[in-house]
CSV table of C-alpha atoms in Angstrom, one decimal:
chain,number,residue,atom,x,y,z
A,1,MET,CA,48.5,107.6,129.2
A,2,SER,CA,45.4,105.4,130.5
A,3,LEU,CA,45.6,102.0,129.9
A,4,LEU,CA,41.9,101.8,129.5
A,5,THR,CA,42.1,103.8,126.5
A,6,THR,CA,39.6,102.8,123.7
A,7,LEU,CA,41.8,100.2,121.5
A,8,ALA,CA,40.8,97.2,119.2
A,9,LEU,CA,43.0,95.2,118.0
A,10,LEU,CA,42.4,94.9,114.2
A,11,GLY,CA,44.3,91.6,113.3
A,12,THR,CA,47.7,90.5,112.8
A,13,LEU,CA,50.2,91.4,110.3
A,14,THR,CA,53.6,89.7,109.7
A,15,ALA,CA,56.0,92.5,110.7
A,16,ALA,CA,59.3,92.7,108.1
A,17,PRO,CA,62.5,92.7,109.7
A,18,VAL,CA,63.2,95.6,111.9
A,19,ILE,CA,66.6,97.4,110.4
A,20,ALA,CA,68.4,100.0,111.8
A,21,ALA,CA,69.7,102.7,109.9
A,22,GLN,CA,73.3,102.9,110.5
A,23,ASP,CA,75.2,106.2,112.1
A,24,ALA,CA,78.6,105.9,110.6
A,25,SER,CA,79.7,108.9,112.6
A,26,ALA,CA,78.7,107.2,116.0
A,27,ASP,CA,82.3,106.1,117.8
A,28,ALA,CA,82.6,102.7,119.6
A,29,THR,CA,81.2,103.5,122.8
A,30,THR,CA,78.4,104.8,121.5
A,31,GLN,CA,77.7,102.1,119.3
A,32,THR,CA,78.2,99.9,122.2
A,33,ARG,CA,75.6,102.4,123.8
A,34,ILE,CA,73.3,101.9,121.2
A,35,ALA,CA,73.5,98.1,121.4
A,36,ARG,CA,72.1,98.2,125.3
A,37,VAL,CA,69.3,100.4,124.4
A,38,GLU,CA,68.2,98.3,121.4
A,39,ARG,CA,68.3,95.2,123.6
A,40,GLY,CA,67.3,96.7,127.1
A,41,LEU,CA,63.9,97.7,126.7
A,42,LEU,CA,62.1,97.8,129.9
A,43,ASP,CA,58.4,97.2,131.5
A,44,PRO,CA,57.1,100.1,133.8
A,45,VAL,CA,57.1,97.9,136.8
A,46,VAL,CA,59.2,95.1,137.9
A,47,VAL,CA,59.4,92.6,140.9
A,48,ALA,CA,61.1,93.7,143.7
A,49,GLY,CA,64.5,91.5,144.4
A,50,GLN,CA,64.4,90.0,140.9
A,51,PRO,CA,66.4,91.1,137.9
A,52,TRP,CA,65.2,93.0,135.3
A,53,PRO,CA,63.5,91.8,132.3
A,54,THR,CA,64.6,93.4,129.2
A,55,ALA,CA,63.2,93.0,125.9
A,56,THR,CA,64.5,93.8,122.3
A,57,LEU,CA,63.2,96.6,120.1
A,58,ALA,CA,63.0,94.8,117.1
A,59,ASP,CA,60.7,92.4,119.2
A,60,ARG,CA,58.9,95.1,121.0
A,61,MET,CA,58.0,96.8,117.5
A,62,ARG,CA,56.6,93.4,116.1
A,63,GLN,CA,54.7,92.7,118.9
A,64,LEU,CA,53.0,95.8,118.8
A,65,HIS,CA,52.8,95.7,115.2
A,66,VAL,CA,54.6,99.4,114.6
A,67,PRO,CA,56.4,99.1,111.5
A,68,GLY,CA,58.7,102.3,112.0
A,69,LEU,CA,60.6,104.5,114.4
A,70,SER,CA,62.9,107.2,115.0
A,71,VAL,CA,64.6,108.1,117.8
A,72,THR,CA,67.3,110.6,118.8
A,73,VAL,CA,69.1,110.8,122.3
A,74,ILE,CA,70.3,114.1,123.8
A,75,ASP,CA,73.3,113.8,126.5
A,76,GLY,CA,75.0,116.6,127.8
A,77,GLY,CA,73.1,119.3,126.4
A,78,ARG,CA,74.1,117.8,122.6
A,79,ILE,CA,72.4,115.5,120.5
A,80,ALA,CA,74.5,111.9,120.6
A,81,TRP,CA,72.8,109.8,118.4
A,82,THR,CA,70.0,109.2,116.1
A,83,ARG,CA,68.9,105.8,114.7
A,84,SER,CA,65.4,104.7,112.5
A,85,TYR,CA,64.3,101.3,112.6
A,86,GLY,CA,61.7,99.6,110.5
A,87,LEU,CA,59.4,101.1,107.5
A,88,ALA,CA,58.0,104.2,106.4
A,89,ASP,CA,55.2,102.0,104.4
A,90,ALA,CA,54.2,98.1,105.5
A,91,GLN,CA,52.8,98.1,101.9
A,92,THR,CA,55.5,98.9,100.0
A,93,GLY,CA,58.4,97.9,102.3
A,94,ARG,CA,60.1,101.4,101.9
A,95,PRO,CA,62.3,101.8,104.9
A,96,LEU,CA,62.2,104.7,107.4
A,97,THR,CA,65.3,106.7,107.6
A,98,THR,CA,66.6,109.2,109.9
A,99,GLU,CA,65.1,111.9,107.2
A,100,THR,CA,62.1,110.7,106.6
A,101,ALA,CA,59.6,112.9,108.5
A,102,LEU,CA,56.5,111.8,110.3
A,103,GLN,CA,53.4,113.3,111.4
A,104,THR,CA,54.1,114.7,115.3
A,105,GLY,CA,50.7,115.4,116.8
A,106,SER,CA,50.8,117.6,119.3
A,107,LEU,CA,54.6,118.5,119.1
A,108,SER,CA,53.6,120.7,117.0
A,109,LYS,CA,52.4,123.0,119.8
A,110,PRO,CA,55.8,123.7,121.4
A,111,VAL,CA,56.6,125.0,117.5
A,112,ALA,CA,53.9,127.1,117.4
A,113,ALA,CA,54.4,128.8,121.2
A,114,VAL,CA,58.1,129.2,120.1
A,115,LEU,CA,56.8,131.0,116.7
A,116,ALA,CA,54.8,133.4,119.0
A,117,MET,CA,57.6,134.5,121.1
A,118,ARG,CA,59.4,134.9,117.9
A,119,LEU,CA,56.9,137.2,116.8
A,120,ARG,CA,56.6,138.6,120.5
A,121,GLU,CA,60.1,139.7,120.2
A,122,THR,CA,60.0,141.6,116.6
A,123,GLY,CA,57.0,143.7,118.1
A,124,ARG,CA,54.2,141.9,115.9
A,125,LEU,CA,52.5,140.2,118.8
A,126,ASP,CA,51.6,141.5,122.4
A,127,LEU,CA,50.9,138.1,124.3
A,128,ASP,CA,48.9,140.0,126.9
A,129,ALA,CA,46.5,141.8,124.2
A,130,ASP,CA,42.6,140.7,124.0
A,131,VAL,CA,42.1,139.0,121.0
A,132,ALA,CA,38.7,138.1,121.2
A,133,SER,CA,37.9,140.3,117.9
A,134,VAL,CA,39.7,138.4,115.5
A,135,LEU,CA,37.9,135.2,116.6
A,136,PRO,CA,34.9,133.9,115.8
A,137,LEU,CA,34.1,133.2,119.4
A,138,LYS,CA,31.4,134.4,121.9
A,139,SER,CA,33.2,135.4,125.7
A,140,ASP,CA,32.2,137.2,128.4
A,141,HIS,CA,36.3,137.7,129.6
A,142,PRO,CA,39.1,138.9,127.6
A,143,ILE,CA,41.0,136.3,125.1
A,144,THR,CA,44.7,136.6,125.4
A,145,THR,CA,47.2,134.6,123.0
A,146,ARG,CA,49.1,133.9,126.9
A,147,ALA,CA,45.8,131.7,127.4
A,148,LEU,CA,45.6,130.1,124.5
A,149,LEU,CA,49.2,128.9,124.8
A,150,SER,CA,48.7,127.9,128.2
A,151,HIS,CA,45.1,126.3,127.4
A,152,THR,CA,43.9,128.5,129.8
A,153,ALA,CA,41.5,130.6,127.7
A,154,GLY,CA,38.0,128.6,128.6
A,155,LEU,CA,38.0,126.9,125.4
A,156,PRO,CA,36.8,123.1,125.1
A,157,GLY,CA,38.9,119.9,125.7
A,158,GLY,CA,40.0,117.1,123.7
A,159,GLY,CA,41.8,117.1,120.3
A,160,PHE,CA,41.6,116.2,116.3
A,161,THR,CA,41.2,113.0,114.6
A,162,GLY,CA,42.1,114.3,111.6
A,163,TYR,CA,40.1,114.2,107.6
A,164,ASP,CA,40.4,111.4,105.1
A,165,ALA,CA,42.5,111.9,101.8
A,166,GLN,CA,39.9,113.6,99.7
A,167,GLY,CA,37.7,116.3,100.4
A,168,PRO,CA,37.6,119.8,100.8
A,169,LEU,CA,39.6,121.0,104.5
A,170,PRO,CA,38.1,123.9,106.5
A,171,THR,CA,39.9,126.8,107.4
A,172,PRO,CA,40.7,127.9,111.4
A,173,SER,CA,37.6,130.1,111.6
A,174,GLN,CA,35.1,127.3,109.9
A,175,ILE,CA,36.9,125.0,112.9
A,176,LEU,CA,35.9,127.1,115.4
A,177,ARG,CA,32.6,127.9,114.1
A,178,GLY,CA,31.7,124.3,113.7
A,179,GLU,CA,31.0,124.8,110.0
A,180,PRO,CA,31.0,122.3,107.6
A,181,PRO,CA,33.6,120.9,106.2
A,182,ALA,CA,34.6,121.0,109.9
A,183,GLN,CA,33.7,118.0,111.8
A,184,ASN,CA,33.2,119.6,115.0
A,185,PRO,CA,30.7,121.5,116.7
A,186,PRO,CA,31.2,125.0,117.1
A,187,ALA,CA,34.0,126.3,119.7
A,188,SER,CA,32.7,128.1,122.7
A,189,VAL,CA,34.4,129.6,125.8
A,190,THR,CA,32.6,128.6,128.4
A,191,GLY,CA,33.5,129.0,132.6
A,192,SER,CA,36.3,130.3,134.4
A,193,PRO,CA,39.7,130.3,132.1
A,194,VAL,CA,41.1,127.7,134.2
A,195,TYR,CA,43.8,124.9,132.5
A,196,ARG,CA,41.6,122.7,130.2
A,197,TYR,CA,43.9,120.9,127.4
A,198,SER,CA,42.4,122.6,124.3
A,199,SER,CA,43.8,121.7,121.0
A,200,LEU,CA,40.7,124.0,120.0
A,201,GLY,CA,43.1,126.9,121.5
A,202,TYR,CA,45.7,126.4,118.9
A,203,VAL,CA,43.2,126.5,116.3
A,204,ALA,CA,42.6,130.0,117.4
A,205,LEU,CA,46.1,130.6,118.2
A,206,GLN,CA,46.8,129.8,114.5
A,207,GLN,CA,44.4,132.2,113.3
A,208,VAL,CA,45.6,135.1,115.8
A,209,LEU,CA,49.2,134.2,114.2
A,210,ALA,CA,48.8,134.2,110.6
A,211,PRO,CA,44.9,136.0,110.0
A,212,SER,CA,45.5,135.2,106.3
A,213,GLY,CA,45.4,131.4,106.5
A,214,ALA,CA,47.1,128.6,106.6
A,215,ASP,CA,50.0,129.0,103.9
A,216,ASP,CA,50.7,131.9,105.9
A,217,PHE,CA,51.4,130.3,109.0
A,218,ALA,CA,53.4,127.3,107.5
A,219,THR,CA,55.5,129.9,106.0
A,220,LEU,CA,55.9,132.1,109.2
A,221,ALA,CA,57.1,129.1,110.7
A,222,GLN,CA,59.6,127.9,108.2
A,223,ARG,CA,61.3,131.4,108.1
A,224,LEU,CA,61.3,132.1,112.2
A,225,VAL,CA,61.5,128.7,114.1
A,226,LEU,CA,62.4,125.6,111.2
A,227,ARG,CA,64.9,127.1,109.1
A,228,PRO,CA,67.0,129.2,112.1
A,229,LEU,CA,67.1,125.9,113.7
A,230,SER,CA,68.5,123.9,111.0
A,231,MET,CA,65.3,121.8,111.0
A,232,THR,CA,65.7,120.8,107.3
A,233,ARG,CA,63.4,118.2,107.6
A,234,SER,CA,60.4,119.7,108.9
A,235,PHE,CA,57.4,121.4,107.7
A,236,PHE,CA,53.5,122.4,108.5
A,237,ALA,CA,51.1,121.0,106.3
A,238,ALA,CA,47.5,119.3,106.5
A,239,ALA,CA,49.1,117.0,103.8
A,240,PRO,CA,52.8,116.7,102.3
A,241,VAL,CA,52.9,117.9,98.5
A,242,GLY,CA,55.4,117.7,95.6
A,243,GLY,CA,58.0,115.7,96.2
A,244,GLN,CA,57.4,115.4,100.0
A,245,ALA,CA,54.5,113.1,99.4
A,246,ALA,CA,56.5,110.1,98.4
A,247,THR,CA,59.2,110.8,101.3
A,248,VAL,CA,57.1,110.8,104.6
A,249,ALA,CA,56.3,108.2,106.8
A,250,ARG,CA,52.7,106.5,106.4
A,251,GLY,CA,50.5,106.1,109.6
A,252,HIS,CA,49.5,102.4,110.2
A,253,ASP,CA,46.7,101.2,112.7
A,254,LEU,CA,46.8,99.2,115.8
A,255,ALA,CA,47.2,96.1,113.7
A,256,GLY,CA,50.3,97.6,111.5
A,257,ALA,CA,47.8,98.0,108.6
A,258,PRO,CA,48.6,101.3,106.1
A,259,LEU,CA,46.1,103.9,106.9
A,260,PRO,CA,43.9,104.4,103.8
A,261,GLY,CA,45.7,107.1,102.2
A,262,GLY,CA,48.5,107.1,104.2
A,263,PHE,CA,47.6,109.5,106.7
A,264,LYS,CA,44.8,111.9,108.2
A,265,ARG,CA,45.1,115.5,106.9
A,266,HIS,CA,45.5,118.1,109.7
A,267,PRO,CA,44.7,121.6,108.9
A,268,GLU,CA,45.0,122.5,112.3
A,269,LEU,CA,48.8,123.3,111.7
A,270,ALA,CA,49.4,124.6,115.3
A,271,ALA,CA,47.6,122.0,117.0
A,272,ALA,CA,49.0,118.7,114.9
A,273,GLY,CA,50.0,119.5,111.7
A,274,LEU,CA,53.6,119.3,112.1
A,275,TRP,CA,55.9,117.0,110.2
A,276,SER,CA,59.1,116.3,111.5
A,277,THR,CA,62.1,114.0,112.3
A,278,SER,CA,63.4,113.2,115.8
A,279,GLU,CA,66.5,114.6,115.4
A,280,ASP,CA,65.0,117.8,114.2
A,281,MET,CA,62.5,117.7,117.1
A,282,ALA,CA,65.9,117.5,119.5
A,283,ARG,CA,67.5,120.8,118.1
A,284,LEU,CA,63.9,122.4,119.0
A,285,LEU,CA,64.4,121.2,122.4
A,286,ILE,CA,68.3,122.3,122.8
A,287,ALA,CA,67.6,125.3,121.4
A,288,VAL,CA,65.3,126.6,123.7
A,289,ASP,CA,66.9,124.8,126.8
A,290,ARG,CA,69.8,126.5,125.8
A,291,ALA,CA,68.0,130.1,125.8
A,292,SER,CA,66.4,129.9,128.8
A,293,ARG,CA,69.7,129.8,130.1
A,294,GLY,CA,70.9,133.0,128.0
A,295,GLU,CA,73.2,130.9,125.6
A,296,SER,CA,71.2,131.6,122.3
A,297,PRO,CA,70.3,134.9,122.3
A,298,GLY,CA,70.3,134.9,118.7
A,299,PHE,CA,67.3,132.9,118.2
A,300,LEU,CA,65.4,133.0,121.2
A,301,ARG,CA,66.0,135.6,124.4
A,302,ALA,CA,66.2,134.0,127.6
A,303,GLU,CA,63.2,135.8,129.0
A,304,SER,CA,61.0,134.1,125.9
A,305,ALA,CA,62.3,130.7,126.7
A,306,ARG,CA,61.9,131.1,130.5
A,307,ALA,CA,58.3,132.3,129.8
A,308,LEU,CA,57.6,129.4,127.9
A,309,LEU,CA,58.9,127.2,130.5
A,310,MET,CA,57.0,129.0,133.5
A,311,PRO,CA,54.4,126.8,134.7
A,312,VAL,CA,51.0,128.0,134.6
A,313,GLY,CA,48.5,125.2,135.4
A,314,GLU,CA,48.7,121.6,135.5
A,315,GLY,CA,52.1,120.9,134.7
A,316,TYR,CA,51.7,123.2,131.7
A,317,GLY,CA,53.6,126.4,130.6
A,318,LEU,CA,53.3,128.2,127.4
A,319,GLY,CA,53.2,125.0,124.9
A,320,PHE,CA,55.4,122.5,127.0
A,321,GLU,CA,54.6,120.0,129.0
A,322,LEU,CA,56.5,120.4,132.4
A,323,ASP,CA,57.0,117.5,134.8
A,324,GLY,CA,59.1,116.7,138.1
A,325,SER,CA,61.3,118.8,139.8
A,326,GLY,CA,65.2,119.3,140.7
A,327,LEU,CA,67.3,116.7,138.6
A,328,ALA,CA,64.1,114.9,137.8
A,329,GLU,CA,62.4,118.0,136.0
A,330,THR,CA,61.6,117.8,132.4
A,331,VAL,CA,60.1,120.2,129.5
A,332,GLY,CA,58.8,118.8,126.6
A,333,HIS,CA,55.0,117.5,124.9
A,334,SER,CA,53.9,114.1,123.7
A,335,GLY,CA,51.8,114.1,120.5
A,336,SER,CA,49.1,111.5,119.3
A,337,ASN,CA,47.5,111.6,115.3
A,338,VAL,CA,45.9,108.3,114.4
A,339,GLY,CA,48.7,106.2,113.1
A,340,TYR,CA,51.2,107.7,114.6
A,341,LYS,CA,52.7,108.6,118.2
A,342,ALA,CA,55.3,110.2,119.7
A,343,LEU,CA,56.9,111.6,123.0
A,344,MET,CA,60.2,114.6,123.2
A,345,LEU,CA,61.6,115.8,126.6
A,346,ILE,CA,64.5,117.2,127.9
A,347,HIS,CA,66.2,117.8,131.5
A,348,PRO,CA,67.0,121.0,131.8
A,349,ARG,CA,69.6,120.5,134.7
A,350,THR,CA,71.4,117.2,133.1
A,351,GLY,CA,70.7,118.2,129.3
A,352,GLN,CA,69.3,114.2,129.0
A,353,GLY,CA,66.5,113.9,126.8
A,354,ALA,CA,65.0,112.0,124.0
A,355,VAL,CA,63.0,112.2,121.0
A,356,VAL,CA,60.6,109.1,119.8
A,357,LEU,CA,58.6,109.3,116.8
A,358,THR,CA,56.6,106.4,115.7
A,359,ASN,CA,54.4,105.6,112.6
A,360,GLY,CA,51.7,103.0,114.3
A,361,ASP,CA,48.9,103.3,116.5
A,362,GLY,CA,50.4,100.6,119.2
A,363,GLY,CA,53.4,102.8,120.0
A,364,TRP,CA,52.7,104.1,123.0
A,365,PRO,CA,54.0,101.2,125.1
A,366,LEU,CA,56.9,101.0,122.6
A,367,ILE,CA,57.7,104.5,123.2
A,368,GLU,CA,57.8,104.3,127.2
A,369,ALA,CA,59.6,101.2,127.3
A,370,LEU,CA,62.5,102.8,125.0
A,371,VAL,CA,62.7,105.8,127.1
A,372,ARG,CA,63.0,103.9,129.8
A,373,ALA,CA,66.0,101.8,128.4
A,374,ILE,CA,67.6,105.1,127.4
A,375,ALA,CA,67.2,106.2,131.2
A,376,ALA,CA,69.1,103.2,131.9
A,377,GLU,CA,71.6,103.4,129.9
A,378,TYR,CA,72.4,106.9,130.3
A,379,ARG,CA,71.2,107.0,134.3
A,380,TRP,CA,68.3,109.7,134.0
A,381,PRO,CA,67.3,110.6,137.4
A,382,ASP,CA,63.9,109.3,136.3
A,383,ARG,CA,62.2,107.3,134.0
A,384,GLN,CA,63.2,104.1,136.0
A,385,PRO,CA,60.6,101.1,136.1
A,386,LEU,CA,58.8,101.2,139.9
A,387,GLU,CA,59.7,98.4,141.8
A,388,ARG,CA,56.5,96.2,143.3
A,389,ALA,CA,56.9,93.5,146.2
A,390,VAL,CA,55.2,90.0,145.4
A,391,THR,CA,53.3,88.0,147.7
A,392,ALA,CA,52.4,84.7,148.4
A,393,PRO,CA,49.6,84.0,145.9
A,394,SER,CA,46.0,82.6,147.6
A,395,LEU,CA,45.3,80.1,145.2
A,396,ALA,CA,42.3,78.7,146.5
A,397,TRP,CA,40.2,82.5,145.1
A,398,TYR,CA,41.4,82.0,141.8
A,399,ASP,CA,38.9,80.4,140.3
A,400,ARG,CA,36.7,82.6,141.8
A,401,TYR,CA,38.1,85.8,140.4
A,402,VAL,CA,37.9,83.9,136.8
A,403,GLY,CA,35.1,85.9,134.7
A,404,ARG,CA,35.0,88.6,132.0
A,405,TYR,CA,34.1,92.5,133.9
A,406,SER,CA,33.5,95.4,132.4
A,407,VAL,CA,35.8,98.3,132.9
A,408,SER,CA,34.9,101.7,131.7
A,409,GLY,CA,33.2,100.0,128.8
A,410,LEU,CA,35.9,97.8,128.0
A,411,ILE,CA,36.1,93.6,128.3
A,412,LEU,CA,38.9,92.4,130.7
A,413,GLU,CA,38.8,88.6,130.6
A,414,ILE,CA,40.3,87.2,134.0
A,415,SER,CA,41.8,83.6,133.5
A,416,ARG,CA,43.8,80.6,135.2
A,417,ASP,CA,47.0,79.0,133.9
A,418,GLY,CA,48.2,76.8,136.4
A,419,ASP,CA,49.1,78.6,139.4
A,420,LYS,CA,49.1,81.5,137.5
A,421,LEU,CA,46.3,84.2,137.1
A,422,MET,CA,46.2,86.1,133.5
A,423,LEU,CA,44.4,89.4,132.1
A,424,ALA,CA,43.5,89.9,129.1
A,425,GLY,CA,41.5,92.4,126.8
A,426,PRO,CA,41.6,94.9,123.8
A,427,PRO,CA,44.1,97.5,125.5
A,428,LEU,CA,46.5,95.0,126.8
A,429,GLY,CA,47.3,94.0,123.5
A,430,ASP,CA,47.4,90.5,121.6
A,431,ARG,CA,48.4,88.5,124.6
A,432,PRO,CA,47.2,88.0,128.1
A,433,VAL,CA,49.5,89.6,130.7
A,434,GLN,CA,50.3,88.2,134.4
A,435,LEU,CA,48.5,89.4,137.3
A,436,LEU,CA,51.2,89.3,140.2
A,437,PRO,CA,49.6,89.3,144.1
A,438,SER,CA,50.6,92.2,145.7
A,439,GLY,CA,48.2,92.0,148.7
A,440,GLU,CA,44.7,90.7,149.9
A,441,HIS,CA,43.0,90.4,146.6
A,442,ARG,CA,45.1,92.6,145.2
A,443,PHE,CA,47.4,92.4,141.6
A,444,PHE,CA,49.6,94.5,140.0
A,445,ILE,CA,51.2,93.5,135.8
A,446,ARG,CA,54.5,94.7,134.6
A,447,GLU,CA,53.3,96.2,131.5
A,448,LYS,CA,51.6,99.1,133.0
A,449,ASP,CA,51.5,101.1,135.8
A,450,ALA,CA,48.1,99.8,137.3
A,451,GLN,CA,47.0,97.8,139.8
A,452,LEU,CA,43.7,95.6,140.2
A,453,GLN,CA,41.5,95.1,143.4
A,454,LEU,CA,39.1,92.2,143.4
A,455,ASP,CA,36.2,93.1,145.8
A,456,PRO,CA,34.8,89.3,147.3
A,457,SER,CA,31.1,89.7,148.7
A,458,ASP,CA,30.1,88.5,152.0
A,459,GLU,CA,29.5,85.0,151.0
A,460,GLY,CA,32.5,84.6,148.9
A,461,SER,CA,31.3,85.5,145.4
A,462,VAL,CA,33.8,88.0,143.5
A,463,ARG,CA,31.1,89.6,141.3
A,464,THR,CA,33.4,93.6,141.2
A,465,LEU,CA,36.6,94.9,140.9
A,466,THR,CA,38.6,98.3,141.0
A,467,PHE,CA,41.1,98.7,138.2
A,468,ILE,CA,43.4,101.3,139.7
A,469,ASP,CA,45.8,103.2,136.7
A,470,GLY,CA,46.0,106.7,137.9
A,471,ARG,CA,42.7,106.9,139.2
A,472,PRO,CA,40.3,103.9,140.3
A,473,ARG,CA,37.8,102.4,137.6
A,474,PRO,CA,35.2,100.1,139.0
A,475,GLY,CA,34.5,97.1,137.0
A,476,ARG,CA,31.4,94.3,137.4
A,477,ARG,CA,31.4,90.6,136.2
A,478,VAL,CA,29.3,90.8,132.8
A,479,GLU,CA,28.8,86.9,132.3
A,480,GLY,CA,28.0,83.9,134.0
A,481,ALA,CA,27.5,83.7,137.6
A,482,ALA,CA,29.9,84.9,140.3
A,483,ALA,CA,32.2,81.9,141.4
A,484,LYS,CA,31.5,80.8,144.7
A,485,THR,CA,33.3,78.7,147.7
A,486,PRO,CA,32.8,75.4,146.8
């Protein structure tokens, strides 16, 4: 995820003590490994030649205002352990347990893809038949279920922000048409059918799999995927009903404040409407991984599982994100609903992986740091910190760098603290971070794989910079005159 996402800290709340839900079944060795993970969270970037600085899970949860977290570690193709930490609801103090369901965002998509494969195996679905006739879409080329699953149907990109606690909810057809009460514009199939990540495509998929409505989709998923995998705490719903409402985790904003109504509602079930636990999602990953090797024919045939994991475009298969190669190959998905962040992944070659679910908008850096701690403890072939070398600082330039810069619509502020250069701004959290010199007018930070290149002019002033975060982002000084050589 880009560092320069549109974030805004909304205040600071006093975090409740972070308490882990104990797993009495874990042996002494596992308990020791869990303890090392809990106190071994790692920044994405470390200084070459120096010890890796670590943080505790409890401290990072407080710093990032994430009330609750659930994690399951997979090792050797089996669930090694599950733990939950913190609160399901910061307002009431209700603890988050290993059985508390959270919104999983786009982790819904792999479940929907597995459902499609299960329907295919029963003869109820042809992945390559043109389904345009059952969708309220105009298209100059055929639309197939396979294309919807792989985001290659030509639908608009992007995701959904959800609906407030009150008010009517749109049907999939209304969402695709952009008709009230849907909040999105009408969907149109444009351009050639190349890869474009599209949650609208999964709304179309939902209508293809269950033309009669959301209840039918949720029932099919329960009967064909969730129940067979013993995902007993998982369900698809725009909002929990009955006793479920009192047991799920409430979403929280960047300041750790509970969302009004508890969460945003998502009628886009196949795209973002799954509630689950980290252990349930680990069961799904393990089942698909085993099926791909022909070890679970009773649930999913090997050919079906392999089709799910076959790359189609831009590191995506059918409902699954694919990354890396060799031992570092990973299968999984990330998820982001308002108030919730999630990640699941498994290494098919080693049977190692993890699922992390959080109920806070500040969850991404927390998830990344925790997964790096797990990777270090279990010696994963990837997810290790990136080492960068520090060069001698050019202190004479530091005062000239100081100022406020606009980058991608956000304000970053560079300040000086003695011999240190600091960077602050909304996407960096509530505290300035140190800029470490790595070359002439070039710096990096430990908190993100990102670099900053300052651009001195011929007369020695600094008016522009380039922030490199996956791609270069130009920035310009926006307040006061650029500092010049005395």
